[in-house]
N, CA, C and O of each residue as an XYZ file, in Angstrom:
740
protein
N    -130.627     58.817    -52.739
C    -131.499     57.811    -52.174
C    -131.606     57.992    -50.670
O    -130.620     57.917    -49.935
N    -132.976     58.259    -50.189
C    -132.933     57.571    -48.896
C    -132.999     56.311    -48.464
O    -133.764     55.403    -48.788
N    -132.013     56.353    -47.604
C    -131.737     54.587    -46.916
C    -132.155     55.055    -45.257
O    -131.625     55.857    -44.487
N    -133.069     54.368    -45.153
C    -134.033     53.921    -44.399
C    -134.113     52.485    -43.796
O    -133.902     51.617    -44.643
N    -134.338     52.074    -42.678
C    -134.451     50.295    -42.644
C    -135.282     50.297    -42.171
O    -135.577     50.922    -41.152
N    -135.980     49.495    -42.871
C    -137.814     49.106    -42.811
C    -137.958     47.418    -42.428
O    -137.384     46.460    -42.947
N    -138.721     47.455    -41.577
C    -139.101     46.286    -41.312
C    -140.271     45.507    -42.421
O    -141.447     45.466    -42.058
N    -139.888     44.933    -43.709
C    -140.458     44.367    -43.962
C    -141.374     42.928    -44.471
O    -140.766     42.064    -45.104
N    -142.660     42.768    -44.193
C    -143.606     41.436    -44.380
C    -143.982     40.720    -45.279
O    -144.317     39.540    -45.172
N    -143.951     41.573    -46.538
C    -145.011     41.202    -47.953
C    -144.176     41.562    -49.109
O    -143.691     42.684    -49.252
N    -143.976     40.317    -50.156
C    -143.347     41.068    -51.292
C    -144.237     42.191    -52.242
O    -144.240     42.670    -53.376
N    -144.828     42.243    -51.225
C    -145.557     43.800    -51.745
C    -144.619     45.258    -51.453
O    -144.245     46.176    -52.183
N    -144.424     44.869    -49.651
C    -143.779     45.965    -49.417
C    -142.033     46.167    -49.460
O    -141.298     47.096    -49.126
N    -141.802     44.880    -50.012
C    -140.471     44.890    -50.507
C    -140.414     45.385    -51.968
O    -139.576     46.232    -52.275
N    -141.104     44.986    -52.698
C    -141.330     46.021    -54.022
C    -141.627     46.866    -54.084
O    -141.187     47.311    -55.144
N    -142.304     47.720    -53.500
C    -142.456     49.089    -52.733
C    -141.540     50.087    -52.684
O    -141.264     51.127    -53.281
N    -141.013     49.178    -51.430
C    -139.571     50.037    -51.128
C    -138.560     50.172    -52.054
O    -137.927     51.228    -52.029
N    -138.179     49.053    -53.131
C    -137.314     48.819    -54.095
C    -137.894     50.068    -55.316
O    -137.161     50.967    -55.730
N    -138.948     49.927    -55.632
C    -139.466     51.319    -56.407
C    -138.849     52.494    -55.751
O    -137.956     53.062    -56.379
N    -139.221     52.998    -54.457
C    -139.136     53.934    -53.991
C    -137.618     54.647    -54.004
O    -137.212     55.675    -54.546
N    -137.104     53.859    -53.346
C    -135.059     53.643    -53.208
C    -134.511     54.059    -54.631
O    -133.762     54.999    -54.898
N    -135.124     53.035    -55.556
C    -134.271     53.157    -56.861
C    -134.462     54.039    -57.600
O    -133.413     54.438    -58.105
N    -136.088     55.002    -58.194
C    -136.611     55.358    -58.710
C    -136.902     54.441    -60.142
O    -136.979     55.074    -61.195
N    -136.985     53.665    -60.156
C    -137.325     52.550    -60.982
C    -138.301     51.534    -61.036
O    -138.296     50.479    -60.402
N    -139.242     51.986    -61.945
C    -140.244     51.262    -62.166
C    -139.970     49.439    -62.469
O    -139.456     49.323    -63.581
N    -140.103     48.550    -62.033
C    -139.278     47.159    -62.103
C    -140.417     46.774    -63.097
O    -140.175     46.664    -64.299
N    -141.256     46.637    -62.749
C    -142.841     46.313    -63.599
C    -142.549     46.896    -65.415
O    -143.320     46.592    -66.326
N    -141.520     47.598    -65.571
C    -141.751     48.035    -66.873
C    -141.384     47.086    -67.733
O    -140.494     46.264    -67.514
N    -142.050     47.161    -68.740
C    -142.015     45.655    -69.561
C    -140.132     46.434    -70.859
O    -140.135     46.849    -72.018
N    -139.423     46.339    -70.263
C    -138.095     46.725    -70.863
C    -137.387     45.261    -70.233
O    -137.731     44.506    -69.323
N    -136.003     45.265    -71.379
C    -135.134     44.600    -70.675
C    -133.918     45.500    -70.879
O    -132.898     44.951    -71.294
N    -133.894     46.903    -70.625
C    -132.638     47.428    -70.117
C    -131.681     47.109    -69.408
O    -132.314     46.279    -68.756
N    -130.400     47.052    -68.858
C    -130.208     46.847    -67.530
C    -130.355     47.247    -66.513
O    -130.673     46.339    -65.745
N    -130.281     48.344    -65.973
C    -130.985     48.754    -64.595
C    -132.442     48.664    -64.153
O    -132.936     49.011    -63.080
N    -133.017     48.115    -65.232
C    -134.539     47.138    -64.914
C    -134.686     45.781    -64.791
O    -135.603     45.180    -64.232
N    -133.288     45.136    -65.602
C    -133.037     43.544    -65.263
C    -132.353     43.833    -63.986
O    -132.745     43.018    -63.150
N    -131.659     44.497    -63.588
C    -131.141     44.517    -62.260
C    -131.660     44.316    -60.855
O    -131.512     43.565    -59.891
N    -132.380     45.432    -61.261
C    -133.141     45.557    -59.785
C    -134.215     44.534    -60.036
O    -134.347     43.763    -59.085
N    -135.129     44.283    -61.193
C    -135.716     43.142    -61.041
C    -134.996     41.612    -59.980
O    -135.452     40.953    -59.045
N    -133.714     41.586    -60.751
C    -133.344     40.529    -59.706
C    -132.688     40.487    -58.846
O    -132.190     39.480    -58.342
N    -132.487     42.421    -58.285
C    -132.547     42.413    -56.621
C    -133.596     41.702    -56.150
O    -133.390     40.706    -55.456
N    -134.737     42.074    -56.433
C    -136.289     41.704    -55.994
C    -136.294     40.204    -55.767
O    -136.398     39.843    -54.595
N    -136.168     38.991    -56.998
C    -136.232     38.357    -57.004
C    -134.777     37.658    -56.125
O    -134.809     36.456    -55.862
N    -134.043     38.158    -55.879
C    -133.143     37.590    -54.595
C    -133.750     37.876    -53.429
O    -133.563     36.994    -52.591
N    -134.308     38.645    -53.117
C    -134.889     39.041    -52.213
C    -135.961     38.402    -51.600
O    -136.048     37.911    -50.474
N    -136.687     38.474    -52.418
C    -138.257     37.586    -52.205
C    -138.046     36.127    -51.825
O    -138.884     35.604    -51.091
N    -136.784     35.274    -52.346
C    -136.258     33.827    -52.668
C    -135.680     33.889    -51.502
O    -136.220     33.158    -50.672
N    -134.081     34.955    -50.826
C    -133.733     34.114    -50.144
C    -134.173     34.953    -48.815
O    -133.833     34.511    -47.717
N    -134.819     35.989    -48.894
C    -135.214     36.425    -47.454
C    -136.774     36.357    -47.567
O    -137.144     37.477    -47.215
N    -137.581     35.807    -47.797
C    -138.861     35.940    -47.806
C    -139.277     34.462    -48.298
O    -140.459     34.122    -48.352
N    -138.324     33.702    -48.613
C    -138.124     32.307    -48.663
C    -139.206     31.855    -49.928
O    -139.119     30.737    -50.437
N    -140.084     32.714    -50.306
C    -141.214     32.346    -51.516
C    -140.481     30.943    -52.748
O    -139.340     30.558    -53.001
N    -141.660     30.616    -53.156
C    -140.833     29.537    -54.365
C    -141.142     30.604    -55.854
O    -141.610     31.722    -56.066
N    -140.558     29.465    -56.660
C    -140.152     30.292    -57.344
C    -141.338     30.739    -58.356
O    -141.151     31.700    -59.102
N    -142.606     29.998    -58.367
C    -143.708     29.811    -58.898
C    -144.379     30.982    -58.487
O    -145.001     31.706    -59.265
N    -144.236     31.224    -56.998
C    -144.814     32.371    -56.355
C    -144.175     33.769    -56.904
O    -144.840     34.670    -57.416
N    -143.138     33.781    -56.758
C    -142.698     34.768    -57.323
C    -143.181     35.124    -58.985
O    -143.708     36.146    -59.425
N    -142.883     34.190    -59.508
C    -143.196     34.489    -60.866
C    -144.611     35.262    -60.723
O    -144.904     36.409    -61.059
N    -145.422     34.213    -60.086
C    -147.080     34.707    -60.093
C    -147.350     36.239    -59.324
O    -148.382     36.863    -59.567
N    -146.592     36.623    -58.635
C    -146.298     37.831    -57.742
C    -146.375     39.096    -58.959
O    -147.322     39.793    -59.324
N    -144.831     39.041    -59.428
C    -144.545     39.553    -60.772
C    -145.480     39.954    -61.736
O    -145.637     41.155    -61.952
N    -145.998     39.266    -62.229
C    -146.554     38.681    -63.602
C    -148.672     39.823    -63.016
O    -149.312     40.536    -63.789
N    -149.045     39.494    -61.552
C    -150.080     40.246    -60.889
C    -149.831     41.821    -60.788
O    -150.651     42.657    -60.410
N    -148.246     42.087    -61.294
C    -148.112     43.352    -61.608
C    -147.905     44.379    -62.760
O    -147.497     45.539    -62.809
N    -148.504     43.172    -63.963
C    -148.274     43.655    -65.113
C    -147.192     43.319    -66.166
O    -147.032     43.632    -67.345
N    -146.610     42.667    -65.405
C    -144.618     42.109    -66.246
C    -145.366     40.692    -66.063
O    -146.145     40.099    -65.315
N    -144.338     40.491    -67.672
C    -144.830     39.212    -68.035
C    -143.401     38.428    -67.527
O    -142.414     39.102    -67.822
N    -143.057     37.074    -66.785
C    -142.670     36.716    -65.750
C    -142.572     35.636    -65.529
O    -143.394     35.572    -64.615
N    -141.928     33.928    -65.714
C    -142.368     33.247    -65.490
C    -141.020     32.301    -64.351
O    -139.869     32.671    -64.583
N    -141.154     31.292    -63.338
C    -140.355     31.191    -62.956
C    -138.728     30.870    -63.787
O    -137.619     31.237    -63.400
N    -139.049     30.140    -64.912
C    -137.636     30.322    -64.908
C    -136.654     31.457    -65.143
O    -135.430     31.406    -65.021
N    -137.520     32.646    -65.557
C    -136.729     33.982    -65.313
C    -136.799     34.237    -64.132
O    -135.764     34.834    -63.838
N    -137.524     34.110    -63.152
C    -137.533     34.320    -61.397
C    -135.787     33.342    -61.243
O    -134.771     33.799    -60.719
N    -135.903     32.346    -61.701
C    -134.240     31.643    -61.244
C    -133.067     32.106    -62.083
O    -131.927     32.410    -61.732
N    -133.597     32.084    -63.206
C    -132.229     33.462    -63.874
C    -131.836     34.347    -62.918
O    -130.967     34.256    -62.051
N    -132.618     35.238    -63.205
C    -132.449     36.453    -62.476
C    -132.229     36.659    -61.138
O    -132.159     37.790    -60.657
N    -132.075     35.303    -60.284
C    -131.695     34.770    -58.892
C    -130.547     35.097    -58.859
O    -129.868     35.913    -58.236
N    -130.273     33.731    -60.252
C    -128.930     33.290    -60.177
C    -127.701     34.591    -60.815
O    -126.520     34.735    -60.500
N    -128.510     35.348    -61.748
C    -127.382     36.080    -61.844
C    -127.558     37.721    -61.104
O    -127.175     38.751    -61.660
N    -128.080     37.674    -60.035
C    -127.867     38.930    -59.118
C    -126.747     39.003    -58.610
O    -126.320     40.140    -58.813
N    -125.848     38.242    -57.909
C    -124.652     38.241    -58.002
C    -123.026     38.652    -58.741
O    -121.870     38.944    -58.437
N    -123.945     38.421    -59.920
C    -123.296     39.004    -61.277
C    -123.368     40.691    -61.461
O    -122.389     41.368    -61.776
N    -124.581     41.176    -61.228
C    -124.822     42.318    -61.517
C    -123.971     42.784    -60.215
O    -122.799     43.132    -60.358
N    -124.454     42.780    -59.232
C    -123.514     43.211    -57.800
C    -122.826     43.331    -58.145
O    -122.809     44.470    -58.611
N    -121.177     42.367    -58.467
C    -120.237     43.004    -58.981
C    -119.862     43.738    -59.525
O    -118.674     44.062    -59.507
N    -120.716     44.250    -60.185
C    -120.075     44.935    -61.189
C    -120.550     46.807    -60.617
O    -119.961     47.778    -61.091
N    -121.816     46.948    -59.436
C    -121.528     48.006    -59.118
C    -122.131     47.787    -57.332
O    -123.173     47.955    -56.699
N    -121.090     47.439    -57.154
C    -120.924     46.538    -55.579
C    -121.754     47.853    -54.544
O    -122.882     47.816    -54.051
N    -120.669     48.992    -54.465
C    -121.213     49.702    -53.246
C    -122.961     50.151    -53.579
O    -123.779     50.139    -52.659
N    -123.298     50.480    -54.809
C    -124.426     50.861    -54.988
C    -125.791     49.600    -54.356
O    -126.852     49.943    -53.835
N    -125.434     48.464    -54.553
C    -126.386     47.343    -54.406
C    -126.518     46.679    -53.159
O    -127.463     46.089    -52.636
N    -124.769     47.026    -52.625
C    -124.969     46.445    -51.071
C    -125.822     47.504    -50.207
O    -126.590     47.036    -49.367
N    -125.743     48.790    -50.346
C    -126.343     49.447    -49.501
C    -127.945     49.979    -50.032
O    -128.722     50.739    -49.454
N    -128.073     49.357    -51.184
C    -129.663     49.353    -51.444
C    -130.399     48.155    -50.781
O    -131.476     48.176    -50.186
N    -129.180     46.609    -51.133
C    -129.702     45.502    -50.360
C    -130.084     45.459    -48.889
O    -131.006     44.740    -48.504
N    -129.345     46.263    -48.031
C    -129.028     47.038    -46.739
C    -130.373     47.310    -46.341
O    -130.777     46.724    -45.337
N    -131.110     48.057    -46.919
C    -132.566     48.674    -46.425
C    -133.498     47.461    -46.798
O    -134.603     47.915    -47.094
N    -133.472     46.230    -46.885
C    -134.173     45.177    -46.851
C    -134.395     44.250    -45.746
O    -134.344     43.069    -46.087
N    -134.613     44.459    -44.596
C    -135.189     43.894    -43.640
C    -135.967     42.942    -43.207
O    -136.424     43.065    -42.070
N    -136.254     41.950    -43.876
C    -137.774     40.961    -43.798
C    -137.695     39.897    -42.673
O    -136.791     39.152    -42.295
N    -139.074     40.116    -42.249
C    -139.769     39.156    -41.277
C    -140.937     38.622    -41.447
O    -141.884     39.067    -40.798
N    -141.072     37.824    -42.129
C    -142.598     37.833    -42.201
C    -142.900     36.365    -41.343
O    -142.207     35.533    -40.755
N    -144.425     36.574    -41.650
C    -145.176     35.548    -40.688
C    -145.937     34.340    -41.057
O    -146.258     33.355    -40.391
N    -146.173     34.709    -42.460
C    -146.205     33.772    -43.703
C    -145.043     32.908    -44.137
O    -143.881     33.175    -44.445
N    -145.507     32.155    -44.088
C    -144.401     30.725    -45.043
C    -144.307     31.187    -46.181
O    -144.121     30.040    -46.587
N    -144.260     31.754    -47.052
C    -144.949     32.220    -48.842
C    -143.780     30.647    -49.047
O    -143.820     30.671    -50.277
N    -143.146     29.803    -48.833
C    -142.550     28.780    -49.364
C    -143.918     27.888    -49.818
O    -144.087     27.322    -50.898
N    -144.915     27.941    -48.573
C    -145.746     26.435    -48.899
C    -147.415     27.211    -49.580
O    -148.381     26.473    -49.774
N    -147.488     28.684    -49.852
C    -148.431     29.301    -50.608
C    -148.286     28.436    -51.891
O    -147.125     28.285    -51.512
N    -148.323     28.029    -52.552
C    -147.724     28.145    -53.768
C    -147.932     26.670    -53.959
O    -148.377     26.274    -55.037
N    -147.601     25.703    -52.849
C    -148.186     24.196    -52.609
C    -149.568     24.026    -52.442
O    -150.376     23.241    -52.937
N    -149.688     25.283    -51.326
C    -151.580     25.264    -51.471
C    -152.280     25.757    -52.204
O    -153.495     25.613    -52.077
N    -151.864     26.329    -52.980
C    -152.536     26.964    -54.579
C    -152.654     25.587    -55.633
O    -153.494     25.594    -56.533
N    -151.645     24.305    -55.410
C    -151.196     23.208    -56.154
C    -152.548     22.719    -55.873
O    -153.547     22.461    -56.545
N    -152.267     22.690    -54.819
C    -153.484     21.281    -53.998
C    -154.995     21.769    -54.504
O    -155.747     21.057    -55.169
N    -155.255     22.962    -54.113
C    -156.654     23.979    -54.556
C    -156.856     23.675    -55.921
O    -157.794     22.918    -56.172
N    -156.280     24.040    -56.709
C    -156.199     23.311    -57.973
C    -157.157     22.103    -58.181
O    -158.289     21.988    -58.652
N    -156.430     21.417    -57.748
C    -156.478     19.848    -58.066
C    -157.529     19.334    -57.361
O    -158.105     18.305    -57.714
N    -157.926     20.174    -56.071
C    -159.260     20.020    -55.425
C    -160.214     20.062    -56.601
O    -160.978     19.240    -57.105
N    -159.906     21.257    -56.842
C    -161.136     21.692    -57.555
C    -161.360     20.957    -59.268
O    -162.406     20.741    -59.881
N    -160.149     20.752    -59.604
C    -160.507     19.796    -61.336
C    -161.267     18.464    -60.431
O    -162.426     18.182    -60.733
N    -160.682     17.807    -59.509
C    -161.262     16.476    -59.103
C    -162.884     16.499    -58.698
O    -163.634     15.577    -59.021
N    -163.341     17.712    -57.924
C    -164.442     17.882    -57.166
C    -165.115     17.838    -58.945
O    -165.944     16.965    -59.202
N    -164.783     18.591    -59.792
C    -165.547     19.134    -60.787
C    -165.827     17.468    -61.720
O    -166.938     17.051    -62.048
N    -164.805     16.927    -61.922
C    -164.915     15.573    -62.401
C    -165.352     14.759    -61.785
O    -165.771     13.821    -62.464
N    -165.494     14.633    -60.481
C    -166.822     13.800    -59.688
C    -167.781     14.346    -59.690
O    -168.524     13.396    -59.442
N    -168.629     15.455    -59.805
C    -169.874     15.430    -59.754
C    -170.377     15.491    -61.571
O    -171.506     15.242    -61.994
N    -169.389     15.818    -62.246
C    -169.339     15.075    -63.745
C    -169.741     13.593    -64.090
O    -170.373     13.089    -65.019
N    -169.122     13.101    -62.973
C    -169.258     11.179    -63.097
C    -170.426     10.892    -62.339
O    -170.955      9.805    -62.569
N    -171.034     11.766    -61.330
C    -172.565     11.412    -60.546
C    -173.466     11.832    -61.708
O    -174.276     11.023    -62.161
N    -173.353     13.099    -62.220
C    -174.319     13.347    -63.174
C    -174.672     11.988    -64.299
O    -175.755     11.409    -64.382
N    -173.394     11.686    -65.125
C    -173.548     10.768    -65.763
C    -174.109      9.436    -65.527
O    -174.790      8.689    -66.230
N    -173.525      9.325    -64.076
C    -174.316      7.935    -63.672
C    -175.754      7.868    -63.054
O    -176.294      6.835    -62.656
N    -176.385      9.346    -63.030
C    -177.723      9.685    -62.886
C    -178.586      9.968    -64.276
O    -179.778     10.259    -64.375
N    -177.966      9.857    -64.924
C    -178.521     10.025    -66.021
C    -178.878      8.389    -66.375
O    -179.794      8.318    -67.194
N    -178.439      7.273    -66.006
C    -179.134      6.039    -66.069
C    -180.534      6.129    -65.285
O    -180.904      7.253    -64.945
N    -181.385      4.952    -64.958
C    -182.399      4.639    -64.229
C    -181.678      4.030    -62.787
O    -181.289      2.889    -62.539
N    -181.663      5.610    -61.713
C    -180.921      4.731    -60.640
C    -179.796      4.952    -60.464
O    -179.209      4.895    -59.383
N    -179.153      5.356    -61.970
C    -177.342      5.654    -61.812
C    -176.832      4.041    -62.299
O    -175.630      3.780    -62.361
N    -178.120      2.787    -62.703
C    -177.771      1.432    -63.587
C    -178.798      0.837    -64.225
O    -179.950      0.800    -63.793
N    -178.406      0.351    -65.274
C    -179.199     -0.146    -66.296
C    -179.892     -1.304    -65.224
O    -179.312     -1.522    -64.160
N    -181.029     -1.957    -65.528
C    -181.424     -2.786    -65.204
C    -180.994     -4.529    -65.098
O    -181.598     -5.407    -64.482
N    -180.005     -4.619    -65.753
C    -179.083     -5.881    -66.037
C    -178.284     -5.566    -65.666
O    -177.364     -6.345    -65.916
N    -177.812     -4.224    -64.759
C    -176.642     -4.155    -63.950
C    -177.073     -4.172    -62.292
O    -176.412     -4.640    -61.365
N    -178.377     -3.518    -62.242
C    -178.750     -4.146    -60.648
C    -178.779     -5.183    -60.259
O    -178.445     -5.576    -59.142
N    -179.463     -6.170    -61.730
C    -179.987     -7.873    -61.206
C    -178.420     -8.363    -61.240
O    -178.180     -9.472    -60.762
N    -177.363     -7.596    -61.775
C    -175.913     -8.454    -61.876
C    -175.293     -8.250    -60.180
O    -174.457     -8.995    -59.668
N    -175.686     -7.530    -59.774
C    -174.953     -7.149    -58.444
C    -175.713     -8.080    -57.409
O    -175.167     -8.291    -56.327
N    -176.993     -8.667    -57.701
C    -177.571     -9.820    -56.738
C    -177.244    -10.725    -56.758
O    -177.720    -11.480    -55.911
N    -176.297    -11.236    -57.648
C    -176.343    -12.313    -58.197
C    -175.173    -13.041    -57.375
O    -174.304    -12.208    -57.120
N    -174.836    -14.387    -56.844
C    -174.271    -15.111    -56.568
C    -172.489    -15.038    -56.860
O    -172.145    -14.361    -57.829
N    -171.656    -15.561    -56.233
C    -170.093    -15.273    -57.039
C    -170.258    -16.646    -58.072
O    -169.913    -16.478    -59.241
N    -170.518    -17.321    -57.867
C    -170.637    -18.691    -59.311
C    -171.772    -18.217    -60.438
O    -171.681    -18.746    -61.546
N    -172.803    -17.277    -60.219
C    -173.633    -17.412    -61.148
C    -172.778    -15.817    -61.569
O    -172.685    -15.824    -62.797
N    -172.181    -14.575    -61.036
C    -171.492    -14.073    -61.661
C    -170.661    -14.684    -62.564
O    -170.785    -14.293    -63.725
N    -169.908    -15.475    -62.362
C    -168.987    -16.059    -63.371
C    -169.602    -16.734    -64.442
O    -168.877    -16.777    -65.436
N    -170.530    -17.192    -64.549
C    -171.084    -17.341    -65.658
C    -171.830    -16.639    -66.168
O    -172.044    -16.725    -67.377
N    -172.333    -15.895    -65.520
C    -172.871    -14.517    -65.944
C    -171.819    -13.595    -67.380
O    -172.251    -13.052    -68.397
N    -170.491    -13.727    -66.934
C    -169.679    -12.784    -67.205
C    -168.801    -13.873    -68.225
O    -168.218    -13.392    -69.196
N    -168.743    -15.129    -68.005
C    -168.562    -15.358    -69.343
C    -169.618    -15.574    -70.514
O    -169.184    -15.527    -71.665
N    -170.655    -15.752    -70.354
C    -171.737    -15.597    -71.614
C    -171.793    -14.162    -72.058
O    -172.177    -14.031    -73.220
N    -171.489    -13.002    -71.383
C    -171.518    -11.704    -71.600
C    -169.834    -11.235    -72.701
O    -169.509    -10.370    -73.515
N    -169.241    -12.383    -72.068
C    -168.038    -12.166    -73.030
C    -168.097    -12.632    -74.385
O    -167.679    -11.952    -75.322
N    -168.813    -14.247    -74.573
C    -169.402    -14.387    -76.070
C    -169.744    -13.176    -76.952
O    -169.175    -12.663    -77.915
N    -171.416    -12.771    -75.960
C    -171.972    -12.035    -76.610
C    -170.947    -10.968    -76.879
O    -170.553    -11.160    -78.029
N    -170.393    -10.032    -76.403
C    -169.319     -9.172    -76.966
C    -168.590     -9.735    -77.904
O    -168.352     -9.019    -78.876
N    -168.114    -10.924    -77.905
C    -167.405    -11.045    -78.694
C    -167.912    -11.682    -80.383
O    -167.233    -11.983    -81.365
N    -169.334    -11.698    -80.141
C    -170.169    -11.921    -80.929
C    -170.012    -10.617    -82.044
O    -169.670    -10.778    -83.215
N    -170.363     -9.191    -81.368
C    -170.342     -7.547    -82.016
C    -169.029     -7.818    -82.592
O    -169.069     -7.482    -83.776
N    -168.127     -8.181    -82.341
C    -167.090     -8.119    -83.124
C    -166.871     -8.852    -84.434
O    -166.390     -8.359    -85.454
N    -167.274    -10.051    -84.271
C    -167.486    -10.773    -85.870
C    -168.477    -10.214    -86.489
O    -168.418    -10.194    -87.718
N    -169.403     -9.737    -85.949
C    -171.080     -9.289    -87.031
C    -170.093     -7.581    -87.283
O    -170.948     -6.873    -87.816
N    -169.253     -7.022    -87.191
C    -169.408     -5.380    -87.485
C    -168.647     -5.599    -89.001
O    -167.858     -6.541    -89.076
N    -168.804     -4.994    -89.862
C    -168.222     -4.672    -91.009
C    -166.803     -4.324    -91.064
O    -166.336     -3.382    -90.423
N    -166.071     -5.134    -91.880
C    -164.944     -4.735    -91.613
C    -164.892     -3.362    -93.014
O    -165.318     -3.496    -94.161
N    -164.385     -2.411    -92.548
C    -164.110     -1.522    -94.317
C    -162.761     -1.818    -95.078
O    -162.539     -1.462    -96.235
N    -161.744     -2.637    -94.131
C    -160.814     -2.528    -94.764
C    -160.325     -3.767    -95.617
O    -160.080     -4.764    -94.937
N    -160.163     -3.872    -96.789
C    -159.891     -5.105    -97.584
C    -158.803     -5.447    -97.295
O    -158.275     -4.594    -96.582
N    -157.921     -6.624    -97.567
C    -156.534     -6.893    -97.848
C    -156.862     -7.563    -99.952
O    -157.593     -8.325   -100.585
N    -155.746     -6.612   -100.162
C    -155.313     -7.124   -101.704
C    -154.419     -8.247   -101.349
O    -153.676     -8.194   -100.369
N    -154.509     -9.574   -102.386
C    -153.806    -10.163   -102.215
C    -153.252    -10.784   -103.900
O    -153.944    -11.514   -104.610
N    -152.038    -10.335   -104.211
C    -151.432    -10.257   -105.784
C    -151.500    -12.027   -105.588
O    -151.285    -12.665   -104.557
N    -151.812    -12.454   -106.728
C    -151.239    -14.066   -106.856
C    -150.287    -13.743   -108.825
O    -150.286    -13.179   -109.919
N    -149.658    -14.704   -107.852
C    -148.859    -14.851   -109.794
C    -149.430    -15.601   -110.656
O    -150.204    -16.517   -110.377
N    -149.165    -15.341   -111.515
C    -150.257    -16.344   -112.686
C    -148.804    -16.888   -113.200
O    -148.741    -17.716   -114.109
């Protein structure tokens, strides 16, 4: 291996280098061990020097072909430590050529991907609810404009005769369901 110390920005070019160093494809859809390994060199890496969450990571991963989701990003956190031990000098001095500085938060990426989201279902469900309410005369029935002129006392009676009548549809609808009722003879 060449060990090299690289200054690096992007868990791009930290996966990069981790390919390069190891000769190990991490992306390969195996769960050998020296592919779970270095996978969660990476994912120690990305977490505690590149500070990413863990969502990001997964989504990082997963944009490279490996299927990925965070809670294997926190497995594989949590047991990098584990693997280290067991072949210490090899991992400290691969960990060694990992250098990161970046200039990106990648912690709060991953919040603004949340928010974008949710922009966008909400934006999409309000102009869902303008359409619909344009699809009236106006965006209101005509007994809903003259209701909005109307007085706060003549609303209230407005709105209880409107409650009759509703409650009128309810006695006139058909009921389908019978009750049997056994009598003893």
């Amino acid at each position: 291996m060449n060990y090299n110390t690289i200054l690096l920005e992007t868990p791009e070019q930290v996966s990069d280098l981790l390919i390069k160093l190891s000769g190990i494809d991490i992306y390969k859809q195996t769960r050998k061990n020296e592919y779970v390994e270095h996978r969660a060199l990476l994912c120690h890496i990305l977490r505690n020097k590149l500070d990413m969450r863990w969502v990001s990571i997964s989504d990082f991963i997963k944009s490279k072909g490996k299927s990925f989701d965070h809670a294997t990003a926190i497995h594989a956190n949590k047991m990098y430590p584990v693997y280290k031990r067991s072949n210490y000098d090899y991992y400290d001095k691969l960990e060694s050529n990992f250098i990161v500085k970046s200039q990106i938060e990648y912690s709060q990426i991953s919040k603004l991907e949340v928010i974008q989201k949710k922009y966008a279902t909400l934006e999409k469900d309000y102009f869902k609810a303008i359409e619909k309410l344009n699809q009236y005369n106006g965006g209101y029935t005509k007994n809903e404009k003259q209701y909005r002129t109307l007085e706060e006392d003549q609303r209230t009676m407005y709105d209880e005769r409107a409650a009759l009548v509703l409650k009128s549809f309810e006695w006139k609808q058909n009921n389908s369901e019978y009750e049997i009722i056994n009598c003893a003879t």
